[in-house]
mmCIF file of C-alpha atoms in Angstrom:
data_model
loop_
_atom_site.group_PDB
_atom_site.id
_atom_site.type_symbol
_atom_site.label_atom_id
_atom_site.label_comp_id
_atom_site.label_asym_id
_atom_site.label_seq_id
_atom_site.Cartn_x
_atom_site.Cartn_y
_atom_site.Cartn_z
ATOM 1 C CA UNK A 3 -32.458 -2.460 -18.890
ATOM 2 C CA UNK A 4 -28.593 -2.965 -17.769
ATOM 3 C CA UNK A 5 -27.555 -6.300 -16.683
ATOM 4 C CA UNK A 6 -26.442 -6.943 -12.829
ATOM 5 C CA UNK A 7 -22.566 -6.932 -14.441
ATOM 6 C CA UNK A 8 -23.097 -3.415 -15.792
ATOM 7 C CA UNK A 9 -24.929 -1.534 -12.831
ATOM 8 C CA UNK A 10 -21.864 -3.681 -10.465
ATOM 9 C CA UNK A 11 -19.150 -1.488 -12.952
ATOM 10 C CA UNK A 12 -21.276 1.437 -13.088
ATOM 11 C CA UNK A 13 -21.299 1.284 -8.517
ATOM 12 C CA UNK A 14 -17.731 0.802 -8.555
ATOM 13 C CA UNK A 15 -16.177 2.728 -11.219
ATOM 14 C CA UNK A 16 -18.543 5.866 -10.865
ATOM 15 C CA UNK A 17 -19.598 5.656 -7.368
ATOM 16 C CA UNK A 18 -16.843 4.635 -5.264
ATOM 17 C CA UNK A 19 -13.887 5.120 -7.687
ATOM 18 C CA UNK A 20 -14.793 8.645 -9.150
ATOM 19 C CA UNK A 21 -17.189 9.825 -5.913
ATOM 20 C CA UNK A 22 -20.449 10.175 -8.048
ATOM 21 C CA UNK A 23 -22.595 9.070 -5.471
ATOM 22 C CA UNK A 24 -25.968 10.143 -7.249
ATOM 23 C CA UNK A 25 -25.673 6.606 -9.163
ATOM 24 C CA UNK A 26 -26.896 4.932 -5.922
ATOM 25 C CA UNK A 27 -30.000 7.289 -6.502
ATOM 26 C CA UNK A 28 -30.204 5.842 -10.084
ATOM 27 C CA UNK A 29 -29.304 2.331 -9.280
ATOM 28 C CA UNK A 30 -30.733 1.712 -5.660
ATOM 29 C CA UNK A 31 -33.692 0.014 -4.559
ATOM 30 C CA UNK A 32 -35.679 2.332 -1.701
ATOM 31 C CA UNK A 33 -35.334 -0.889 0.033
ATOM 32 C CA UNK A 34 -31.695 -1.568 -0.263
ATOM 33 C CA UNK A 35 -29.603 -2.558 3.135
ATOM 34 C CA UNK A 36 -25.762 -1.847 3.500
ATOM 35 C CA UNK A 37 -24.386 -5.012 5.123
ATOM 36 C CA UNK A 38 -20.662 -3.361 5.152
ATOM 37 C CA UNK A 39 -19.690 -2.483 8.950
ATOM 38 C CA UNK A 40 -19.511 1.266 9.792
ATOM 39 C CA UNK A 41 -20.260 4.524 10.749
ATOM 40 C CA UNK A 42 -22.975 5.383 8.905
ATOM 41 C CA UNK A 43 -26.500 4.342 8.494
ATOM 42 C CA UNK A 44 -27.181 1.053 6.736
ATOM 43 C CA UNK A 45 -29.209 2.877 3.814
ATOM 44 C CA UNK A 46 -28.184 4.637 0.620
ATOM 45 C CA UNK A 47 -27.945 8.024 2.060
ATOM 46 C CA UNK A 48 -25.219 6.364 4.860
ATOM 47 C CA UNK A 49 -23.182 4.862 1.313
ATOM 48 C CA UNK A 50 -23.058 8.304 -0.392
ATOM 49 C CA UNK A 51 -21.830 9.676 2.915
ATOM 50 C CA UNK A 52 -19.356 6.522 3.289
ATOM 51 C CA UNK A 53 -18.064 7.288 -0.079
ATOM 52 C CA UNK A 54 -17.678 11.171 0.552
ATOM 53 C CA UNK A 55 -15.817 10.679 3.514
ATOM 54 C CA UNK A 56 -13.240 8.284 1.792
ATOM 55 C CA UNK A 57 -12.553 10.897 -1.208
ATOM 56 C CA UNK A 58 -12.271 13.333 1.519
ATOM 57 C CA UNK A 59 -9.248 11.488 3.400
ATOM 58 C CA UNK A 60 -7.939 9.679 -0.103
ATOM 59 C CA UNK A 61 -9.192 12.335 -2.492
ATOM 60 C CA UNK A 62 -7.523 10.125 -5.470
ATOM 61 C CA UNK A 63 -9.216 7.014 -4.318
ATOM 62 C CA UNK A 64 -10.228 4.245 -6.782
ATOM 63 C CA UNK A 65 -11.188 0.436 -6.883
ATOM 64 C CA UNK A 66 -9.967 -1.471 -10.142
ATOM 65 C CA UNK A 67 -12.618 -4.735 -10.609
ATOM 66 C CA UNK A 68 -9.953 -7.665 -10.908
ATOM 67 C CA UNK A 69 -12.372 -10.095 -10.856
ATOM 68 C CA UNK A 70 -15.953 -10.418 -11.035
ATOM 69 C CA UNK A 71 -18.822 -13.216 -10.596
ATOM 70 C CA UNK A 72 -22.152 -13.382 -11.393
ATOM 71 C CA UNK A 73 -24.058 -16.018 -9.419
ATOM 72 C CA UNK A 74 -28.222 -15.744 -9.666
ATOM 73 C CA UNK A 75 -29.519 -12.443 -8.329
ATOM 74 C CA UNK A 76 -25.574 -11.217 -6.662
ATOM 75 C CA UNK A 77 -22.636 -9.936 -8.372
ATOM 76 C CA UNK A 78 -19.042 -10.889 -6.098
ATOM 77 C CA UNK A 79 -16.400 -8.801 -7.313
ATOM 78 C CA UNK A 80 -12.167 -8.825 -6.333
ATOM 79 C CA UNK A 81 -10.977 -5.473 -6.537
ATOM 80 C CA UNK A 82 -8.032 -3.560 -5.312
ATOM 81 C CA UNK A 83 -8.153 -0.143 -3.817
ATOM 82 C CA UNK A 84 -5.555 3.097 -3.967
ATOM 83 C CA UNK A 85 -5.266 5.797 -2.439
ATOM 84 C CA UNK A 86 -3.178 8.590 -0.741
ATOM 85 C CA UNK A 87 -4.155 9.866 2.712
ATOM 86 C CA UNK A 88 -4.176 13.927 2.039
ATOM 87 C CA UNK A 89 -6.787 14.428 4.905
ATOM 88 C CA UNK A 90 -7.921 13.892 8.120
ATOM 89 C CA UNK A 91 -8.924 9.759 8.201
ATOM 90 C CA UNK A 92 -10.933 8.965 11.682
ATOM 91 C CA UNK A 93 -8.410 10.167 13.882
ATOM 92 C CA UNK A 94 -5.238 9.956 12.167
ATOM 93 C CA UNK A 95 -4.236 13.179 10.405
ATOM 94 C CA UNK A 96 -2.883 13.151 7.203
ATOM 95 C CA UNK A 97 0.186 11.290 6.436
ATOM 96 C CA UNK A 98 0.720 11.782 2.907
ATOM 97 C CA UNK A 99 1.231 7.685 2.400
ATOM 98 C CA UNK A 100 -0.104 5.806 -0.271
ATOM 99 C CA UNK A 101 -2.044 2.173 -0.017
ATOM 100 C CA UNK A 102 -3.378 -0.524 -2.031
ATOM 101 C CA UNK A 103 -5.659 -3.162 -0.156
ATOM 102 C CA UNK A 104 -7.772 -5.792 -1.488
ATOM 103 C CA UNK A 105 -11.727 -5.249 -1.435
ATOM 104 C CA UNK A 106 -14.383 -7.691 -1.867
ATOM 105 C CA UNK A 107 -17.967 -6.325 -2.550
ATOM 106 C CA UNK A 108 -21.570 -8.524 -3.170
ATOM 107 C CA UNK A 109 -24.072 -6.785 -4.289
ATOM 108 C CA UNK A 110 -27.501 -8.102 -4.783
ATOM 109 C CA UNK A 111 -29.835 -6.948 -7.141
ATOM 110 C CA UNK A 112 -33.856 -7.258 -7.533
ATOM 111 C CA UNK A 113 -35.193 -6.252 -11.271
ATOM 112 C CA UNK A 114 -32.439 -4.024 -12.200
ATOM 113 C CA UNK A 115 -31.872 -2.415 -8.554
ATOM 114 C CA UNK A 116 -29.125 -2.578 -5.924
ATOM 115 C CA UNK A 117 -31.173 -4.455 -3.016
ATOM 116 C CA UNK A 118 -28.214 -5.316 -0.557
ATOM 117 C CA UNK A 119 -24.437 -4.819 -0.234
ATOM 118 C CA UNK A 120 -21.700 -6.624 1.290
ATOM 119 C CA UNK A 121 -17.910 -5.170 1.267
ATOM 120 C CA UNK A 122 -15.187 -6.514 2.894
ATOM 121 C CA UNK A 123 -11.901 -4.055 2.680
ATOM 122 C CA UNK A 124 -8.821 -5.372 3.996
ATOM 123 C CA UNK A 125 -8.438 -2.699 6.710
ATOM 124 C CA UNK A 126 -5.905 -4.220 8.686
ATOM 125 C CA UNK A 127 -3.756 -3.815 5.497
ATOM 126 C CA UNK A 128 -4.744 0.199 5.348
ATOM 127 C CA UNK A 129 -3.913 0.517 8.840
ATOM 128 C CA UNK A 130 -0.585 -1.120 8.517
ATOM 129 C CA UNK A 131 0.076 0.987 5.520
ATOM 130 C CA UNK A 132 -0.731 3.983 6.931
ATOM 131 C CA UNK A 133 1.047 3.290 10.004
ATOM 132 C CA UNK A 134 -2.097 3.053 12.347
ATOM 133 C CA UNK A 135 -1.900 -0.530 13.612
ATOM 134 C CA UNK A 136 -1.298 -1.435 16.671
ATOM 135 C CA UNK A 137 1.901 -2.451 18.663
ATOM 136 C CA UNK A 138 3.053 -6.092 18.379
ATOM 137 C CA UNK A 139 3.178 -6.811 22.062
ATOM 138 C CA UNK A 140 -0.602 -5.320 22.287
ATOM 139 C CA UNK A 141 -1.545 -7.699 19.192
ATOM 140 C CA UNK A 142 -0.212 -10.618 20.941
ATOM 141 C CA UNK A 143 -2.497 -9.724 24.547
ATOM 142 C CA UNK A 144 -5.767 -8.828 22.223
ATOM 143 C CA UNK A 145 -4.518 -12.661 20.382
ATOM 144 C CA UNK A 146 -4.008 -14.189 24.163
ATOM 145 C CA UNK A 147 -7.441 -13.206 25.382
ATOM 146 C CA UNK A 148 -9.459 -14.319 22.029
ATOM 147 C CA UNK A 149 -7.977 -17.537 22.806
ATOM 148 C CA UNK A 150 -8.834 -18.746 26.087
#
């Protein structure tokens, strides 16, 4: 049976970096829960479509593990993610520019199966990358009201 540390670099680097989403058949509890805020369902069928839908917009996507850390029954990992946006991402059509954003994932695992995932993408650093964040002056209102 693989360790927790080998199904984690076996998720990233074939899953999400090369778009072989059939691991999360392989590697998935029936059970598991996505955590990671989104469109999709919270289930493994909702993270293959997740995954499709980012090597549709950033067809050379990839996460590099730069750190990793076991801790009982989860597996944290620091990782950074590439791309270049060739198509259509939500509503902003391509723009050809490239990005690099930090990405944390958890991922717990129950004998030798993904039970529950966390990730945490820096997307404010994709959207100001890709040129979709906001204006300053509407940052500053959205800043005002949070603080009252």
């Amino acid at each position: 049976m693989k360790t927790n540390e080998e199904i984690f670099k076996i998720l990233i680097e074939e899953g999400f970096s090369k778009g072989d989403v059939s691991v999360f058949d392989t590697y998935s509890s029936p059970n598991f829960v996505e955590h990671q805020y989104g469109f999709f369902p919270p289930n493994v069928e909702g993270v293959k479509k997740a995954i499709n839908s980012l090597h549709y917009s950033f067809p050379d996507f990839s996460l590099a593990i730069d750190d990793m850390i076991l801790n009982g029954s989860k597996v944290w990992g620091r990782m950074t993610g590439r791309g270049t946006h060739k198509n259509k991402f939500g509503p902003l059509f391509p723009t050809g520019k490239t990005f690099e954003i930090t990405v944390i994932d958890i991922m717990r695992f129950e004998t030798g199966k993904l039970i529950e995932h966390w990730g945490v993408p820096d997307r404010l650093a994709l959207m100001e990358q890709l040129g979709m964040k906001p204006p300053p002056k509407l940052i500053m209102k959205i800043m005002s009201l949070l603080h009252r």
